[in-house]
Coordinates of C-alpha atoms in Angstrom, one line a residue:
M206 CA -20.1 3.9 -2.5
M207 CA -18.4 4.0 0.9
R208 CA -19.3 5.4 4.2
G209 CA -17.0 8.1 5.6
N210 CA -14.5 10.5 4.0
Y211 CA -13.0 8.2 1.4
L212 CA -11.3 11.1 -0.4
N213 CA -8.9 11.6 2.5
R214 CA -5.3 10.8 1.5
G215 CA -3.3 12.1 4.4
G216 CA -3.9 12.5 8.1
K217 CA -3.1 10.1 10.9
G218 CA -2.7 7.0 8.7
A219 CA 0.0 8.6 6.7
D220 CA 1.7 10.0 9.9
R221 CA 1.6 6.5 11.5
F222 CA 3.5 5.1 8.5
Q223 CA 6.0 7.9 8.2
K224 CA 7.0 7.7 11.8
G225 CA 8.3 4.2 11.2
R226 CA 8.0 1.5 13.8
R227 CA 9.9 -1.4 15.1
A228 CA 8.9 -5.0 14.7
E229 CA 6.7 -6.3 17.5
N230 CA 6.9 -10.0 16.6
F231 CA 10.4 -10.2 15.2
F232 CA 11.1 -13.9 14.9
P233 CA 7.6 -15.1 14.0
T234 CA 7.5 -12.6 11.2
I235 CA 11.0 -13.6 10.0
I236 CA 9.9 -17.3 9.9
R237 CA 6.7 -16.4 8.1
L238 CA 8.6 -14.3 5.5
F239 CA 11.1 -17.1 4.9
K240 CA 8.2 -19.5 4.2
Y241 CA 7.6 -17.4 1.0
M242 CA 11.1 -18.4 -0.1
R243 CA 10.6 -22.2 0.3
R244 CA 10.4 -22.9 -3.4
D245 CA 13.8 -21.1 -3.7
L246 CA 15.3 -22.7 -0.7
W247 CA 18.1 -24.5 -2.6
G248 CA 18.9 -21.3 -4.5
L249 CA 19.1 -19.4 -1.3
I250 CA 21.4 -22.0 0.3
F251 CA 23.6 -22.1 -2.8
S252 CA 23.7 -18.3 -2.8
M253 CA 24.8 -18.3 0.8
V254 CA 27.4 -21.0 0.1
I255 CA 29.1 -19.1 -2.8
A256 CA 28.9 -15.9 -0.8
G257 CA 30.7 -17.6 2.1
L258 CA 33.2 -19.0 -0.3
S259 CA 33.8 -15.6 -1.8
V260 CA 34.4 -14.1 1.6
I261 CA 36.7 -16.9 2.8
L262 CA 38.8 -16.6 -0.3
S263 CA 39.0 -12.8 -0.1
V264 CA 39.9 -12.8 3.6
Q265 CA 42.9 -15.1 2.8
A266 CA 44.3 -12.7 0.3
P267 CA 46.1 -10.3 2.8
K268 CA 47.9 -13.2 4.4
I269 CA 49.0 -14.7 1.1
L270 CA 50.1 -11.3 -0.2
G271 CA 52.1 -10.9 3.1
T272 CA 54.0 -14.1 2.1
A273 CA 55.0 -12.5 -1.2
T274 CA 56.3 -9.4 0.8
T275 CA 58.2 -11.7 3.1
V276 CA 59.9 -13.5 0.1
I277 CA 60.9 -10.1 -1.3
F278 CA 62.1 -8.8 2.1
D279 CA 64.1 -12.0 2.9
G280 CA 65.7 -11.9 -0.6
V281 CA 66.8 -8.3 -0.2
T282 CA 67.9 -8.8 3.4
K283 CA 70.0 -11.9 2.6
S284 CA 71.6 -10.3 -0.4
L285 CA 72.6 -7.2 1.6
K286 CA 73.9 -9.3 4.5
N287 CA 76.1 -11.4 2.2
H288 CA 77.2 -8.3 0.2
Q289 CA 75.8 -9.7 -3.0
A290 CA 73.6 -8.4 -5.7
I291 CA 70.0 -8.4 -4.8
R292 CA 68.4 -11.7 -5.7
I293 CA 64.7 -12.3 -5.2
D294 CA 62.9 -15.6 -6.0
M295 CA 60.6 -13.9 -8.5
A296 CA 59.2 -17.3 -9.6
K297 CA 57.7 -17.8 -6.1
V298 CA 56.5 -14.2 -6.0
E299 CA 54.8 -14.6 -9.4
S300 CA 53.1 -17.8 -8.3
I301 CA 51.8 -16.2 -5.1
L302 CA 50.5 -13.2 -7.1
L303 CA 48.9 -15.5 -9.6
Y304 CA 47.2 -17.4 -6.8
V305 CA 45.9 -14.2 -5.3
L306 CA 44.6 -13.1 -8.8
V307 CA 42.7 -16.4 -9.1
I308 CA 41.3 -15.9 -5.6
Y309 CA 40.1 -12.4 -6.5
L310 CA 38.7 -13.7 -9.8
I311 CA 36.8 -16.5 -8.1
S312 CA 35.5 -14.0 -5.5
F313 CA 34.3 -11.7 -8.3
V314 CA 32.5 -14.4 -10.2
S315 CA 31.0 -15.8 -7.0
G316 CA 29.8 -12.3 -6.0
V317 CA 28.1 -11.7 -9.4
L318 CA 26.5 -15.2 -9.4
Q319 CA 25.3 -14.8 -5.8
Q320 CA 23.8 -11.3 -6.5
S321 CA 22.0 -12.5 -9.6
I322 CA 20.5 -15.5 -7.7
M323 CA 19.4 -13.3 -4.8
T324 CA 17.9 -10.7 -7.1
R325 CA 15.7 -13.4 -8.7
I326 CA 14.8 -14.9 -5.3
S327 CA 13.9 -11.5 -3.8
Q328 CA 11.8 -10.5 -6.8
R329 CA 10.0 -13.8 -6.9
T330 CA 9.2 -13.5 -3.2
V331 CA 7.9 -10.0 -3.4
Y332 CA 6.0 -10.9 -6.6
T333 CA 4.2 -13.6 -4.6
L334 CA 3.5 -11.2 -1.7
R335 CA 2.2 -8.5 -4.1
R336 CA -0.1 -11.1 -5.8
E337 CA -1.4 -12.3 -2.5
F338 CA -1.9 -8.7 -1.3
K339 CA -3.7 -7.7 -4.5
N340 CA -6.0 -10.8 -4.2
K341 CA -6.6 -10.0 -0.5
M342 CA -7.7 -6.5 -1.4
K343 CA -10.4 -8.0 -3.6
K344 CA -11.7 -10.1 -0.7
L345 CA -11.7 -7.4 2.0
P346 CA -15.0 -5.8 3.0
I347 CA -15.8 -2.2 2.2
S348 CA -15.6 -1.5 5.9
Y349 CA -11.9 -2.1 5.7
Y350 CA -11.5 0.6 3.1
D351 CA -13.7 2.9 5.1
S352 CA -11.6 2.5 8.2
H353 CA -8.1 2.6 6.6
N354 CA -6.4 5.5 4.8
N355 CA -5.8 5.0 1.1
G356 CA -2.3 6.4 1.4
D357 CA -1.5 3.9 4.1
I358 CA -2.7 1.0 2.0
M359 CA -0.6 2.2 -0.9
S360 CA 2.4 2.6 1.4
R361 CA 2.0 -1.1 2.3
M362 CA 1.7 -2.2 -1.3
I363 CA 4.7 -0.1 -2.5
N364 CA 7.0 1.2 0.2
D365 CA 6.8 -1.9 2.5
M366 CA 7.2 -4.2 -0.5
D367 CA 10.2 -2.3 -1.7
N368 CA 11.8 -2.5 1.8
I369 CA 11.4 -6.3 1.8
S370 CA 12.8 -6.6 -1.7
G371 CA 15.8 -4.5 -0.9
T372 CA 16.6 -6.4 2.3
L373 CA 16.3 -9.8 0.6
N374 CA 18.3 -8.7 -2.3
Q375 CA 21.1 -6.9 -0.5
T376 CA 21.1 -7.0 3.3
L377 CA 20.5 -10.7 3.9
I378 CA 23.6 -11.8 2.1
Q379 CA 25.6 -8.8 3.3
L380 CA 24.8 -9.8 6.9
I381 CA 26.1 -13.3 6.3
T382 CA 29.2 -12.1 4.5
S383 CA 29.9 -9.5 7.1
I384 CA 29.7 -12.1 9.9
L385 CA 32.0 -14.4 7.9
Q386 CA 34.4 -11.6 7.2
F387 CA 34.5 -10.6 10.8
V388 CA 35.1 -14.2 12.0
G389 CA 37.6 -14.9 9.2
T390 CA 39.6 -11.8 9.9
I391 CA 39.9 -12.7 13.5
Y392 CA 40.9 -16.2 12.6
F393 CA 43.7 -15.2 10.3
M394 CA 44.9 -12.4 12.6
L395 CA 45.3 -15.0 15.4
T396 CA 47.2 -17.4 13.0
I397 CA 49.7 -14.7 12.3
S398 CA 50.3 -13.3 15.8
W399 CA 48.0 -13.4 18.8
Q400 CA 49.9 -10.5 20.4
L401 CA 49.2 -8.2 17.3
A402 CA 45.6 -9.5 17.2
L403 CA 45.1 -8.3 20.8
V404 CA 46.2 -4.8 19.6
A405 CA 43.4 -4.8 17.1
F406 CA 40.9 -6.2 19.6
I407 CA 41.5 -3.4 22.0
T408 CA 39.5 -1.0 19.8
V409 CA 36.4 -3.3 19.6
P410 CA 34.8 -1.9 22.7
L411 CA 35.3 1.7 21.3
V412 CA 33.7 0.6 18.0
M413 CA 30.7 -1.0 19.8
I414 CA 30.1 2.0 22.0
T415 CA 30.2 4.3 19.0
V416 CA 27.8 2.2 17.1
R417 CA 25.5 1.7 20.1
I418 CA 25.3 5.5 20.7
V419 CA 25.3 6.9 17.2
A420 CA 23.1 4.3 15.3
P421 CA 19.9 4.6 17.5
L422 CA 20.3 8.4 17.6
S423 CA 20.6 8.4 13.9
Q424 CA 17.5 6.2 13.5
K425 CA 15.6 8.5 15.8
F426 CA 16.4 11.6 13.7
F427 CA 15.7 9.8 10.5
S428 CA 12.3 8.8 11.7
E429 CA 11.6 12.4 12.7
Q430 CA 12.8 13.5 9.2
Q431 CA 10.5 11.1 7.5
K432 CA 7.6 12.2 9.7
N433 CA 8.2 15.9 8.8
L434 CA 8.6 15.0 5.2
G435 CA 5.2 13.3 5.2
L436 CA 3.6 16.3 6.8
L437 CA 5.2 18.6 4.3
N438 CA 4.1 16.5 1.4
D439 CA 0.5 16.4 2.8
Q440 CA 0.4 20.2 3.1
I441 CA 1.8 20.7 -0.4
E442 CA -0.7 18.2 -1.9
E443 CA -3.5 19.8 0.0
N444 CA -2.6 23.3 -1.2
Y445 CA -2.2 22.3 -4.8
S446 CA -5.4 20.4 -5.0
G447 CA -7.3 23.1 -3.2
H448 CA -5.6 26.2 -4.6
T449 CA -8.8 27.6 -6.0
V450 CA -10.4 27.6 -2.5
I451 CA -7.3 29.1 -1.0
K452 CA -7.3 31.9 -3.4
T453 CA -11.1 32.4 -3.1
F454 CA -10.9 33.0 0.6
N455 CA -7.6 34.9 0.5
H456 CA -5.7 32.3 2.5
E457 CA -2.5 32.5 0.5
A458 CA -0.5 34.2 3.3
E459 CA -1.7 31.6 5.9
A460 CA -0.8 28.7 3.5
E461 CA 2.7 30.2 2.9
K462 CA 3.2 30.5 6.7
E463 CA 2.1 26.9 7.2
F464 CA 4.4 25.8 4.4
A465 CA 7.3 27.7 5.9
R466 CA 6.8 26.2 9.3
R467 CA 6.6 22.7 8.0
N468 CA 9.5 23.3 5.7
D469 CA 11.6 24.6 8.6
D470 CA 10.7 21.6 10.7
F471 CA 11.8 19.3 7.9
Y472 CA 15.0 21.2 7.4
K473 CA 15.9 21.0 11.1
S474 CA 15.1 17.3 11.4
A475 CA 16.9 16.5 8.1
W476 CA 20.0 18.4 9.1
K477 CA 20.2 16.6 12.4
A478 CA 19.6 13.2 10.8
Q479 CA 22.3 13.8 8.1
F480 CA 24.8 15.2 10.5
V481 CA 24.5 12.4 13.1
S482 CA 24.5 9.7 10.5
T483 CA 27.7 11.1 9.0
L484 CA 29.4 11.0 12.4
I485 CA 29.7 7.3 12.6
Y486 CA 32.0 6.9 9.6
P487 CA 34.6 9.5 10.5
T488 CA 34.5 8.3 14.1
M489 CA 35.0 4.7 13.0
R490 CA 37.8 5.8 10.7
F491 CA 39.5 7.7 13.5
I492 CA 39.4 4.7 15.8
N493 CA 40.6 2.5 13.0
N494 CA 43.5 4.9 12.3
L495 CA 44.5 4.7 15.9
D496 CA 44.4 1.0 15.7
Y497 CA 46.4 1.1 12.4
L498 CA 49.0 3.4 14.0
A499 CA 49.4 1.1 17.0
M500 CA 49.7 -1.9 14.8
A501 CA 52.3 -0.3 12.6
V502 CA 54.5 0.8 15.6
I503 CA 54.2 -2.5 17.5
G504 CA 54.5 -4.6 14.4
G505 CA 57.6 -2.6 13.3
L506 CA 59.3 -3.3 16.7
K507 CA 58.5 -7.0 16.3
V508 CA 60.0 -7.0 12.8
I509 CA 63.2 -5.4 14.2
S510 CA 63.3 -7.9 17.0
G511 CA 62.8 -10.7 14.5
S512 CA 59.8 -12.2 16.1
V513 CA 57.5 -11.4 13.2
N514 CA 58.0 -11.3 9.5
L515 CA 57.5 -8.1 7.6
G516 CA 54.9 -9.7 5.4
D517 CA 52.9 -10.7 8.5
V518 CA 52.9 -7.1 9.7
Q519 CA 51.7 -6.0 6.3
A520 CA 48.9 -8.6 6.4
M521 CA 48.0 -7.5 9.9
L522 CA 47.7 -3.8 8.8
Q523 CA 45.3 -4.9 6.0
Y524 CA 43.3 -6.9 8.4
T525 CA 43.2 -3.9 10.8
N526 CA 41.6 -1.9 8.0
Q527 CA 39.0 -4.7 7.4
F528 CA 38.4 -5.4 11.0
A529 CA 36.0 -2.5 11.9
Q530 CA 34.1 -2.6 8.6
P531 CA 31.9 -5.7 9.4
I532 CA 31.0 -4.4 12.8
T533 CA 29.7 -1.1 11.3
N534 CA 27.9 -3.0 8.5
I535 CA 26.2 -5.4 10.9
S536 CA 25.0 -2.6 13.1
N537 CA 23.6 -0.6 10.2
M538 CA 22.0 -3.8 8.7
L539 CA 20.3 -4.8 12.0
N540 CA 18.4 -1.5 12.0
T541 CA 17.5 -2.1 8.3
I542 CA 16.3 -5.6 9.1
Q543 CA 14.3 -4.4 12.0
A544 CA 12.5 -1.8 9.8
T545 CA 12.0 -4.5 7.1
V546 CA 10.4 -6.9 9.5
A547 CA 8.1 -4.1 10.6
S548 CA 7.2 -3.7 6.9
A549 CA 6.5 -7.4 6.7
E550 CA 4.3 -7.1 9.7
R551 CA 2.3 -4.4 8.1
I552 CA 1.7 -6.5 5.0
F553 CA 0.8 -9.6 7.0
E554 CA -1.7 -7.5 9.0
V555 CA -3.6 -7.0 5.8
L556 CA -3.2 -10.6 4.7
D557 CA -4.6 -11.7 8.1
E558 CA -7.7 -9.4 7.9
K559 CA -11.1 -11.1 8.0
E560 CA -12.4 -11.6 4.4
M561 CA -15.9 -11.1 3.1
T562 CA -18.2 -14.1 3.5
E563 CA -19.1 -14.9 -0.1
R564 CA -21.9 -17.4 0.5
I565 CA -24.3 -18.6 3.2
T566 CA -24.8 -22.3 2.8
D567 CA -27.8 -22.6 5.0
I568 CA -29.7 -19.3 4.9
E569 CA -32.4 -20.5 7.2
K570 CA -30.0 -20.6 10.2
V571 CA -30.9 -17.4 11.9
T572 CA -28.7 -16.0 14.6
D573 CA -30.0 -15.3 18.1
S574 CA -29.6 -11.6 17.5
K575 CA -31.9 -11.7 14.6
K576 CA -34.6 -13.6 16.5
K577 CA -34.3 -11.1 19.3
R578 CA -34.6 -8.2 16.9
T579 CA -37.6 -9.7 15.2
D580 CA -39.4 -10.2 18.6
E581 CA -38.7 -6.6 19.5
R582 CA -40.3 -5.2 16.4
P583 CA -42.9 -2.4 17.1
K584 CA -46.5 -3.7 17.2
N585 CA -47.6 -1.2 14.7
S586 CA -44.8 -1.9 12.2
V587 CA -46.3 -2.9 8.8
S588 CA -44.2 -5.1 6.6
N589 CA -44.8 -4.6 2.9
F590 CA -43.1 -8.0 2.4
E591 CA -45.8 -9.8 4.4
T592 CA -48.5 -8.7 2.0
A593 CA -46.3 -8.9 -1.2
E594 CA -46.4 -11.8 -3.6
R595 CA -43.3 -13.8 -4.2
T596 CA -43.3 -12.7 -7.8
D597 CA -41.9 -9.3 -6.7
F598 CA -38.4 -8.6 -8.1
I599 CA -36.6 -7.2 -5.0
H600 CA -37.7 -7.6 -1.4
F601 CA -36.2 -6.0 1.8
E602 CA -37.6 -8.1 4.7
Q603 CA -37.0 -6.9 8.3
V604 CA -33.6 -5.6 7.3
A605 CA -31.4 -4.4 10.2
F606 CA -27.9 -3.0 9.9
S607 CA -25.2 -1.2 11.8
Y608 CA -21.7 0.0 10.9
N609 CA -20.6 -0.8 14.4
E610 CA -22.1 -2.8 17.2
N611 CA -22.6 0.2 19.5
Q612 CA -24.7 2.2 17.1
T613 CA -27.6 0.7 15.2
L614 CA -28.6 2.5 12.0
M615 CA -31.4 0.4 10.5
T616 CA -33.8 -1.6 12.7
D617 CA -36.7 -2.8 10.5
V618 CA -36.7 -1.9 6.8
N619 CA -39.4 -3.6 4.7
F620 CA -40.4 -2.9 1.1
S621 CA -40.8 -4.7 -2.2
V622 CA -40.1 -3.6 -5.8
E623 CA -41.6 -5.0 -9.0
V624 CA -39.8 -5.4 -12.2
G625 CA -39.4 -2.2 -14.1
Q626 CA -40.3 0.1 -11.2
M627 CA -38.5 3.3 -10.4
V628 CA -37.8 3.6 -6.7
A629 CA -36.7 6.9 -5.3
I630 CA -34.9 7.2 -2.0
V631 CA -35.1 10.6 -0.3
G632 CA -34.4 12.0 3.1
P633 CA -32.1 14.4 5.0
T634 CA -28.4 13.9 5.1
G635 CA -27.4 10.9 7.1
A636 CA -30.8 9.3 6.8
G637 CA -29.4 6.0 5.4
K638 CA -30.0 6.4 1.7
T639 CA -26.5 5.4 0.6
T640 CA -26.5 2.7 3.2
M641 CA -29.5 1.1 1.5
I642 CA -27.7 1.0 -1.8
N643 CA -24.6 -0.4 -0.1
L644 CA -26.7 -3.3 1.2
L645 CA -28.3 -3.9 -2.1
E646 CA -25.0 -4.2 -3.9
R647 CA -23.5 -6.2 -1.0
F648 CA -20.8 -3.7 -0.2
Y649 CA -22.1 -4.6 3.3
D650 CA -24.2 -7.5 4.4
V651 CA -27.2 -7.0 6.6
S652 CA -27.0 -7.6 10.3
S653 CA -30.3 -9.4 10.2
G654 CA -33.2 -9.9 7.9
K655 CA -33.0 -10.7 4.2
I656 CA -32.7 -8.9 0.8
L657 CA -34.2 -11.1 -1.9
L658 CA -33.6 -10.8 -5.6
E659 CA -36.2 -12.9 -7.6
G660 CA -37.0 -14.8 -4.4
K661 CA -33.3 -15.7 -3.6
D662 CA -31.3 -14.2 -0.8
I663 CA -28.6 -12.1 -2.4
R664 CA -26.1 -13.6 0.2
E665 CA -26.5 -16.9 -1.7
T666 CA -25.2 -15.2 -4.9
K667 CA -21.5 -14.3 -5.6
R668 CA -20.9 -10.6 -5.4
E669 CA -19.6 -10.6 -9.0
Q670 CA -22.7 -12.2 -10.3
L671 CA -24.9 -9.9 -8.3
R672 CA -23.2 -6.8 -9.5
S673 CA -23.1 -7.9 -13.1
R674 CA -26.8 -7.3 -13.1
M675 CA -26.4 -3.7 -11.9
A676 CA -24.9 -0.4 -13.0
M677 CA -24.3 2.6 -10.9
V678 CA -23.8 6.3 -11.5
L679 CA -22.5 8.2 -8.5
Q680 CA -22.4 11.8 -7.6
E681 CA -18.6 11.6 -7.5
T682 CA -17.4 10.9 -11.0
W683 CA -14.6 8.3 -11.5
L684 CA -12.7 8.1 -14.8
F685 CA -9.3 6.6 -15.4
S686 CA -6.4 7.8 -17.5
G687 CA -7.2 6.7 -21.1
T688 CA -9.3 7.5 -24.1
I689 CA -13.0 8.4 -23.8
M690 CA -13.8 5.3 -25.8
D691 CA -12.0 3.1 -23.3
N692 CA -13.7 4.8 -20.3
L693 CA -17.2 4.2 -21.8
R694 CA -16.4 0.6 -22.8
Y695 CA -15.5 0.0 -19.1
G696 CA -19.2 -0.5 -18.6
R697 CA -19.1 -3.6 -20.8
L698 CA -15.8 -4.6 -22.2
E699 CA -17.2 -6.7 -25.1
S700 CA -19.3 -3.8 -26.4
T701 CA -18.6 -2.5 -30.0
D702 CA -17.7 1.0 -31.0
D703 CA -21.2 1.5 -32.4
E704 CA -22.8 0.4 -29.2
V705 CA -20.6 2.8 -27.2
I706 CA -21.4 5.7 -29.5
Q707 CA -25.1 4.9 -29.3
A708 CA -25.0 4.9 -25.5
A709 CA -23.1 8.3 -25.6
K710 CA -25.9 9.7 -27.8
M711 CA -28.6 8.5 -25.3
A712 CA -26.7 10.3 -22.5
H713 CA -26.3 13.4 -24.7
A714 CA -22.5 13.0 -24.4
D715 CA -21.9 12.5 -28.1
E716 CA -22.5 16.2 -28.8
F717 CA -19.5 17.4 -26.8
I718 CA -17.3 14.4 -27.5
T719 CA -17.4 15.0 -31.3
T720 CA -16.3 18.6 -30.8
L721 CA -13.1 17.4 -29.2
P722 CA -10.0 17.3 -31.5
Q723 CA -9.6 13.5 -31.2
G724 CA -13.3 12.8 -30.6
Y725 CA -13.8 9.4 -28.8
Q726 CA -10.0 8.9 -28.9
T727 CA -9.4 11.9 -26.7
V728 CA -7.1 10.9 -23.9
L729 CA -8.3 11.9 -20.4
N730 CA -5.6 12.8 -17.9
E731 CA -5.3 11.1 -14.5
T732 CA -8.1 13.1 -12.9
A733 CA -10.0 13.9 -16.2
T734 CA -9.5 17.6 -15.5
N735 CA -9.1 18.3 -19.3
I736 CA -12.9 18.2 -19.5
S737 CA -15.5 19.9 -17.3
Q738 CA -17.3 18.3 -14.3
G739 CA -20.6 18.2 -16.1
Q740 CA -19.0 16.5 -19.1
R741 CA -17.4 13.9 -16.7
Q742 CA -20.8 13.2 -15.3
L743 CA -22.3 12.7 -18.8
L744 CA -19.5 10.1 -19.5
T745 CA -20.3 8.2 -16.3
I746 CA -24.0 8.1 -17.3
A747 CA -23.1 6.9 -20.8
R748 CA -20.9 4.2 -19.3
A749 CA -24.0 3.0 -17.4
F750 CA -25.9 2.9 -20.6
V751 CA -23.2 0.8 -22.2
A752 CA -23.5 -1.7 -19.3
N753 CA -27.2 -2.3 -20.3
P754 CA -28.1 -3.4 -16.7
E755 CA -31.2 -5.0 -15.3
I756 CA -31.0 -2.8 -12.3
L757 CA -29.8 0.9 -12.5
I758 CA -28.7 2.8 -9.5
L759 CA -28.4 6.6 -9.7
D760 CA -27.0 8.6 -6.8
E761 CA -27.6 12.2 -7.5
A762 CA -26.4 11.5 -11.1
T763 CA -27.5 14.9 -12.5
S764 CA -26.3 17.1 -9.7
S765 CA -23.3 18.3 -11.6
V766 CA -24.9 19.4 -14.8
D767 CA -26.9 22.5 -15.8
T768 CA -30.7 22.6 -15.9
R769 CA -30.9 22.2 -19.7
T770 CA -28.6 19.2 -19.7
E771 CA -30.5 17.8 -16.7
R772 CA -33.7 17.9 -18.7
L773 CA -32.1 16.1 -21.6
I774 CA -30.6 13.4 -19.4
Q775 CA -33.9 13.0 -17.6
S776 CA -35.7 12.3 -20.9
A777 CA -32.9 9.9 -22.0
M778 CA -33.2 8.1 -18.7
N779 CA -36.9 7.7 -19.1
R780 CA -36.2 5.8 -22.3
L781 CA -33.4 3.8 -20.6
L782 CA -35.5 3.0 -17.5
K783 CA -38.2 1.3 -19.5
G784 CA -38.2 -2.4 -18.7
R785 CA -35.5 -1.9 -16.0
T786 CA -35.7 -1.6 -12.3
S787 CA -34.1 1.5 -10.9
F788 CA -33.1 3.0 -7.6
V789 CA -32.6 6.8 -7.5
V790 CA -31.1 8.6 -4.6
A791 CA -32.2 12.2 -4.9
H792 CA -32.0 15.5 -3.2
R793 CA -33.6 17.4 -6.0
L794 CA -37.1 16.1 -5.6
S795 CA -38.2 17.5 -8.9
T796 CA -36.3 14.6 -10.6
I797 CA -38.3 11.9 -9.0
R798 CA -41.9 13.1 -9.3
D799 CA -42.7 10.2 -11.7
A800 CA -41.2 7.5 -9.5
N801 CA -43.5 4.5 -9.0
Q802 CA -42.5 4.4 -5.3
I803 CA -40.8 6.9 -3.1
L804 CA -39.1 5.8 0.1
V805 CA -38.7 8.6 2.6
M806 CA -35.9 7.7 5.1
D807 CA -34.9 9.3 8.4
K808 CA -32.4 8.0 11.0
G809 CA -31.8 4.8 9.0
N810 CA -35.4 3.7 8.6
I811 CA -38.3 4.2 6.2
V812 CA -40.8 6.6 7.7
E813 CA -43.0 7.2 4.7
T814 CA -43.7 5.4 1.4
G815 CA -45.9 6.2 -1.6
N816 CA -45.9 8.2 -4.8
H817 CA -45.4 11.9 -5.2
E818 CA -49.0 12.9 -4.9
S819 CA -49.9 10.6 -2.0
L820 CA -46.8 11.8 0.0
L821 CA -47.7 15.4 -0.5
K822 CA -51.2 14.7 0.9
Q823 CA -49.7 13.1 4.0
E824 CA -48.0 16.4 4.8
G825 CA -45.2 14.6 6.5
L826 CA -41.4 14.7 6.0
Y827 CA -41.5 14.4 2.2
A828 CA -44.0 17.3 2.0
S829 CA -41.7 19.3 4.2
L830 CA -38.6 18.5 2.1
Y831 CA -40.5 19.2 -1.1
N832 CA -42.0 22.5 0.1
S833 CA -38.6 23.7 1.3
Q834 CA -37.4 23.4 -2.3
F835 CA -40.5 24.7 -4.1
A836 CA -42.1 27.0 -1.5
K837 CA -43.2 29.5 -4.2

């Protein structure tokens, strides 16, 4: 039971995620993320070392191969100069090629080993994050779920976690190897010929300018694309889930226009994003080809002049091809890392949220706000608690509550309930009926005052222990994908099949279950749409019967069934409620005539209390509500 529209899955929260964001606390978040990798620190270091070894060996290969080319070229040149048959030192060439083959083999094995290590480390890290995230969600107050979109929470749990996993698995090592490759390439180019190296370095400013212009522009368009994709998905989901309403009010044409508009926005943004992102590679290739051409011409002239060996020019041409690649990779990876750190921030935001307070060690320490509120109680306020005996089962004593500090809902709620009593809570929409149930189940804690269960403040009891004594049937049914038997046993997992079937009979659900092809083994789909709304409600009532609770909470539990079924359920409930304490939130006042106590609420407080006959005689709010339903 949550305050607000908890069925909303789209909206601003989804948009906020889809737009993407840049990290606000980059380095602190990086440090905190790496702390999750502490137990794999040596594995991470080892992975980086072998990755570096792989790069260093592979970067050497062009220069070594150039030596083989020089040996062949010198042999051919010397033979032609001496007018002899061509003689090449093939033994030396073979040894060079074998050496290069070993280098490539070591580089390959190192790459595979490094990738397997990083995959394990990244998955262990994200596993730990997911476990902490899941545990955190159990400890967050209901108010967090009320104020945060479900889709946004799921995005943090799935999309942001995947971003971190992908970056740790791929980008982190690639960033290191790209830097090493860039530095290594420069080093070996300088060892061959610093003049030819300068030819390659001339294009560096062009590469940096290209990356600086295209990459941010591409990121901007991709963010726009993701935003429009999110809006399009929201509209499609909304239309599919509400297709009956759309058809009923003849809004098909408007829905199609809205879809066409959003689809067109997505098409335009996606086209721009894809087009701009593809510009960087042909542009880099064009710059690299210019560099390659200049290197070939100048290198050829130096070979002719005898100042540089042919093999060295060949190596320089290979290094020229490799030179621009690390720059491009590093630029792209920096954007990825920035987005990943932003994802980590979103996860850490949840982990840093204030948790529910489970216990109060000294319940007698009353805050100043409570004292002030007690002193300001109206003179004519009568507290049922003050006249009740401590043997009463449940007591609300001077309870005050507000969802936010600026708007107080409850100011002074007092009543007591004896064991086995049926308490009905009625009132207009927004009167505070559901809020009272939220407080009883500790979905929220009172701002001041006490709720006592058997003389003990419920804040001194763990929430799990408190709720194990209760069962709830809501107006909104919730069933998971699985068999009917599993859904009913959810009320009490250790219950037997016979107990489940008996509970279904008490709820009058057995009659329709046995008519299904697979009976109790019928599998419900994700939203249980393969049975009717009324049947779903019967199953939730039967699930509460299985729980066999001390306290039963019914929130308009019969609102989705027909009149005949409602009468059957009401008679079954009368049997179930014997010996149990129950709270019934009702709009149909005909269902609560036999309640031992009726609490009439308005604007968050109890304005009338009594049984059905006494309240009618008062001719107050209850009589007004009742007469509006049964005027005839």
